[in-house]
DNA sequence: TAAATAGTGTCTGTCAGACACTATGAC
DNA sequence: GTCATAGTGTCTGACAGACACTATTTA
């Protein structure tokens, strides 16, 4: 690095520029009794104080290593758990979305199993329709962020094993099929579904372990470790 | 809005906070004589002055309506053309990528037809390998950004009509097949390819218009207007 | 026994991949 | 005529979708 660049860097002060606000928001989805839910957090500070909003906030440039660290930190701070599945959705930015000024937010979406969550008192789950809408008006443009995140989830359910991430560690094939059906918003064919999932080699049978359902017993499975999302050559279609 | 919130907003000054740098970069791909190229721009300012980098820069919060406006403006400023295809790739942010400090960049990728571009003098095309690598070291983490953008392009070529966007407005099916093959990095089967493209109804024959090639004439087609990317149920595989 | 859910077998349609073929124009 | 490229016809295999069937457990 030459001397001029050194000098430039020493005299550089971001405070001398008009910059946008930059924040990170996380859309956390789960399934509770056959419906999709997203986690919202009641705001403690202005603006939109006491409104419900997605967990999120500003990047802590002293302590966060990367944007993903910010997302993971926000998740831990506001909900107390580490997420098993986290994916960046993208960035939204304009002069209108935040009353404090031009604002950019980088949105992540996460999938969790609802049983393994201890909800903090300032958080709750809100129901998400099969089109990605929620029944109340959230702070900022967070209704839109949830909708976009849900559309991504739904799209991916057509050709990946992403719905696995809302299940507990042990599950039956019927439970997995139900997770797909809830996300996709329609019924799937049973034998075709099983064929597809088993062929993908992304889950394994737990030998001898079965779950008692209302009628007969069902074989338990678990997700194979070291296997990430599985992508299929062909999409699956609901209904 | 209540009075307290009003007061908070009036006294809010982003300069009182430690915030990251936020910029927008654009990866512009084209095909020139059977290879993929990306556009790079020689930096006029510190840091990395005179190094080659992606076209991009800071958001102008006075004039840019949204992040996408910034991307479109950067494209126009530095390359003089409006892009026909522009898609957001995502955001990258950490404390290392920019010597001025913690920095976030939102990357877009664009596809253009090389014949319709008049290259500005401080820009050039650099060749991109079938794995997304370029033969030289660019400013910041721009080598990585190009690689990620190229992987996205390649993935999408498996199940969409995205390669259409590197062709001129009139083209033959052989030219379209060649664009797919260059992006995918392998040969495709001719009759299968034609069946798939024609069935998708995303292009139309230009009646009576043919192009003279080295040997015989070939039918010309054009992309249908009002049709966006077409997504297939099944992927196409190269080689 | 009936009811309900777990799990299987098999046929069909769609479509990519392979490959052989015909058509046309330059030389 | 040959060569090269444009363009077609047809078989095959993979796999989703439909649907009928069997198996197991509770009440």
Short mmCIF file of N, CA and C in Angstrom, two decimals, chain B residues 157-214:
data_model
loop_
_atom_site.label_atom_id
_atom_site.label_comp_id
_atom_site.label_asym_id
_atom_site.label_seq_id
_atom_site.Cartn_x
_atom_site.Cartn_y
_atom_site.Cartn_z
N UNK B 157 -29.28 -21.43 -15.15
CA UNK B 157 -29.34 -21.91 -16.54
C UNK B 157 -29.87 -23.34 -16.59
N UNK B 158 -29.76 -24.10 -15.47
CA UNK B 158 -30.27 -25.46 -15.44
C UNK B 158 -31.79 -25.55 -15.53
N UNK B 159 -32.48 -24.52 -15.07
CA UNK B 159 -33.93 -24.65 -15.02
C UNK B 159 -34.70 -23.40 -15.42
N UNK B 160 -34.00 -22.42 -16.01
CA UNK B 160 -34.69 -21.23 -16.50
C UNK B 160 -34.18 -20.85 -17.88
N UNK B 161 -34.80 -19.82 -18.45
CA UNK B 161 -34.37 -19.31 -19.76
C UNK B 161 -33.43 -18.11 -19.60
N UNK B 162 -32.73 -18.04 -18.49
CA UNK B 162 -31.87 -16.88 -18.24
C UNK B 162 -30.81 -16.63 -19.33
N UNK B 163 -30.27 -17.65 -20.01
CA UNK B 163 -29.24 -17.36 -21.02
C UNK B 163 -29.75 -16.52 -22.19
N UNK B 164 -31.07 -16.46 -22.38
CA UNK B 164 -31.65 -15.57 -23.40
C UNK B 164 -31.10 -14.15 -23.30
N UNK B 165 -30.81 -13.71 -22.10
CA UNK B 165 -30.45 -12.30 -21.90
C UNK B 165 -29.06 -11.91 -22.37
N UNK B 166 -28.26 -12.87 -22.80
CA UNK B 166 -26.96 -12.48 -23.36
C UNK B 166 -27.01 -12.42 -24.89
N UNK B 167 -28.17 -12.76 -25.47
CA UNK B 167 -28.27 -12.76 -26.93
C UNK B 167 -28.78 -11.42 -27.46
N UNK B 168 -28.52 -11.13 -28.73
CA UNK B 168 -29.13 -9.96 -29.35
C UNK B 168 -30.63 -10.19 -29.50
N UNK B 169 -31.37 -9.20 -29.97
CA UNK B 169 -32.83 -9.32 -29.99
C UNK B 169 -33.30 -10.39 -30.97
N UNK B 170 -32.51 -10.64 -32.02
CA UNK B 170 -32.85 -11.73 -32.94
C UNK B 170 -31.72 -12.74 -32.92
N UNK B 171 -32.11 -14.00 -32.89
CA UNK B 171 -31.10 -15.04 -32.73
C UNK B 171 -31.62 -16.35 -33.27
N UNK B 172 -30.71 -17.29 -33.53
CA UNK B 172 -31.13 -18.61 -33.98
C UNK B 172 -31.13 -19.57 -32.79
N UNK B 173 -31.78 -20.70 -32.96
CA UNK B 173 -31.80 -21.68 -31.87
C UNK B 173 -30.41 -22.21 -31.59
N UNK B 174 -29.57 -22.31 -32.62
CA UNK B 174 -28.20 -22.77 -32.39
C UNK B 174 -27.43 -21.78 -31.54
N UNK B 175 -27.68 -20.49 -31.75
CA UNK B 175 -27.01 -19.49 -30.92
C UNK B 175 -27.47 -19.59 -29.47
N UNK B 176 -28.77 -19.82 -29.30
CA UNK B 176 -29.28 -19.95 -27.93
C UNK B 176 -28.70 -21.18 -27.26
N UNK B 177 -28.66 -22.28 -28.02
CA UNK B 177 -28.08 -23.50 -27.45
C UNK B 177 -26.63 -23.28 -27.07
N UNK B 178 -25.90 -22.55 -27.92
CA UNK B 178 -24.50 -22.27 -27.63
C UNK B 178 -24.35 -21.44 -26.35
N UNK B 179 -25.23 -20.46 -26.16
CA UNK B 179 -25.18 -19.66 -24.93
C UNK B 179 -25.37 -20.54 -23.70
N UNK B 180 -26.34 -21.46 -23.76
CA UNK B 180 -26.54 -22.41 -22.67
C UNK B 180 -25.28 -23.24 -22.44
N UNK B 181 -24.69 -23.73 -23.52
CA UNK B 181 -23.54 -24.62 -23.38
C UNK B 181 -22.34 -23.91 -22.78
N UNK B 182 -22.17 -22.64 -23.15
CA UNK B 182 -21.04 -21.88 -22.62
C UNK B 182 -21.23 -21.64 -21.12
N UNK B 183 -22.45 -21.29 -20.74
CA UNK B 183 -22.71 -21.03 -19.33
C UNK B 183 -22.64 -22.31 -18.51
N UNK B 184 -23.23 -23.39 -19.06
CA UNK B 184 -23.26 -24.64 -18.30
C UNK B 184 -21.93 -25.39 -18.36
N UNK B 185 -21.11 -25.05 -19.33
CA UNK B 185 -19.81 -25.72 -19.42
C UNK B 185 -19.87 -27.13 -19.97
N UNK B 186 -20.76 -27.41 -20.91
CA UNK B 186 -20.83 -28.75 -21.50
C UNK B 186 -21.78 -28.74 -22.68
N UNK B 187 -21.78 -29.82 -23.44
CA UNK B 187 -22.63 -29.90 -24.62
C UNK B 187 -24.04 -30.34 -24.24
N UNK B 188 -25.01 -29.85 -25.01
CA UNK B 188 -26.40 -30.27 -24.82
C UNK B 188 -26.86 -31.02 -26.05
N UNK B 189 -27.86 -31.84 -25.83
CA UNK B 189 -28.45 -32.58 -26.93
C UNK B 189 -29.37 -31.66 -27.74
N UNK B 190 -29.17 -31.68 -29.08
CA UNK B 190 -29.87 -30.70 -29.90
C UNK B 190 -31.39 -30.85 -29.91
N UNK B 191 -31.86 -32.07 -30.20
CA UNK B 191 -33.30 -32.17 -30.37
C UNK B 191 -34.03 -31.98 -29.04
N UNK B 192 -33.41 -32.49 -27.97
CA UNK B 192 -34.00 -32.29 -26.65
C UNK B 192 -34.04 -30.82 -26.28
N UNK B 193 -32.96 -30.13 -26.59
CA UNK B 193 -32.89 -28.71 -26.28
C UNK B 193 -33.99 -27.92 -27.00
N UNK B 194 -34.13 -28.20 -28.30
CA UNK B 194 -35.13 -27.47 -29.08
C UNK B 194 -36.54 -27.76 -28.59
N UNK B 195 -36.80 -29.02 -28.29
CA UNK B 195 -38.13 -29.39 -27.77
C UNK B 195 -38.44 -28.57 -26.53
N UNK B 196 -37.47 -28.56 -25.63
CA UNK B 196 -37.68 -27.87 -24.35
C UNK B 196 -37.93 -26.38 -24.53
N UNK B 197 -37.10 -25.73 -25.33
CA UNK B 197 -37.22 -24.28 -25.50
C UNK B 197 -38.54 -23.93 -26.21
N UNK B 198 -38.85 -24.67 -27.28
CA UNK B 198 -40.04 -24.31 -28.05
C UNK B 198 -41.31 -24.55 -27.24
N UNK B 199 -41.30 -25.65 -26.47
CA UNK B 199 -42.46 -25.95 -25.64
C UNK B 199 -42.69 -24.87 -24.58
N UNK B 200 -41.63 -24.21 -24.14
CA UNK B 200 -41.76 -23.24 -23.06
C UNK B 200 -42.48 -21.97 -23.51
N UNK B 201 -42.62 -21.77 -24.81
CA UNK B 201 -43.35 -20.63 -25.35
C UNK B 201 -42.77 -19.30 -24.90
N UNK B 202 -41.46 -19.24 -24.75
CA UNK B 202 -40.84 -17.99 -24.29
C UNK B 202 -40.23 -17.23 -25.46
N UNK B 203 -40.11 -17.90 -26.60
CA UNK B 203 -39.59 -17.22 -27.79
C UNK B 203 -40.56 -17.45 -28.95
N UNK B 204 -40.47 -16.60 -29.97
CA UNK B 204 -41.32 -16.82 -31.13
C UNK B 204 -40.48 -16.73 -32.41
N UNK B 205 -40.93 -17.50 -33.40
CA UNK B 205 -40.31 -17.52 -34.70
C UNK B 205 -40.57 -16.18 -35.38
N UNK B 206 -39.60 -15.65 -36.09
CA UNK B 206 -39.81 -14.45 -36.91
C UNK B 206 -40.08 -14.93 -38.32
N UNK B 207 -41.34 -14.92 -38.75
CA UNK B 207 -41.69 -15.60 -40.01
C UNK B 207 -40.89 -15.01 -41.18
N UNK B 208 -40.32 -15.88 -41.95
CA UNK B 208 -39.60 -15.45 -43.14
C UNK B 208 -38.21 -14.91 -42.89
N UNK B 209 -37.85 -14.71 -41.63
CA UNK B 209 -36.52 -14.16 -41.37
C UNK B 209 -35.53 -15.26 -41.03
N UNK B 210 -34.48 -15.29 -41.79
CA UNK B 210 -33.48 -16.32 -41.58
C UNK B 210 -32.10 -15.68 -41.58
N UNK B 211 -31.16 -16.38 -40.98
CA UNK B 211 -29.80 -15.88 -40.99
C UNK B 211 -28.94 -16.85 -41.78
N UNK B 212 -28.07 -16.26 -42.57
CA UNK B 212 -27.14 -17.06 -43.35
C UNK B 212 -25.96 -17.45 -42.46
N UNK B 213 -25.75 -18.72 -42.29
CA UNK B 213 -24.57 -19.15 -41.53
C UNK B 213 -23.54 -19.67 -42.51
N UNK B 214 -22.49 -20.28 -41.99
CA UNK B 214 -21.42 -20.76 -42.87
C UNK B 214 -21.94 -21.76 -43.91
#
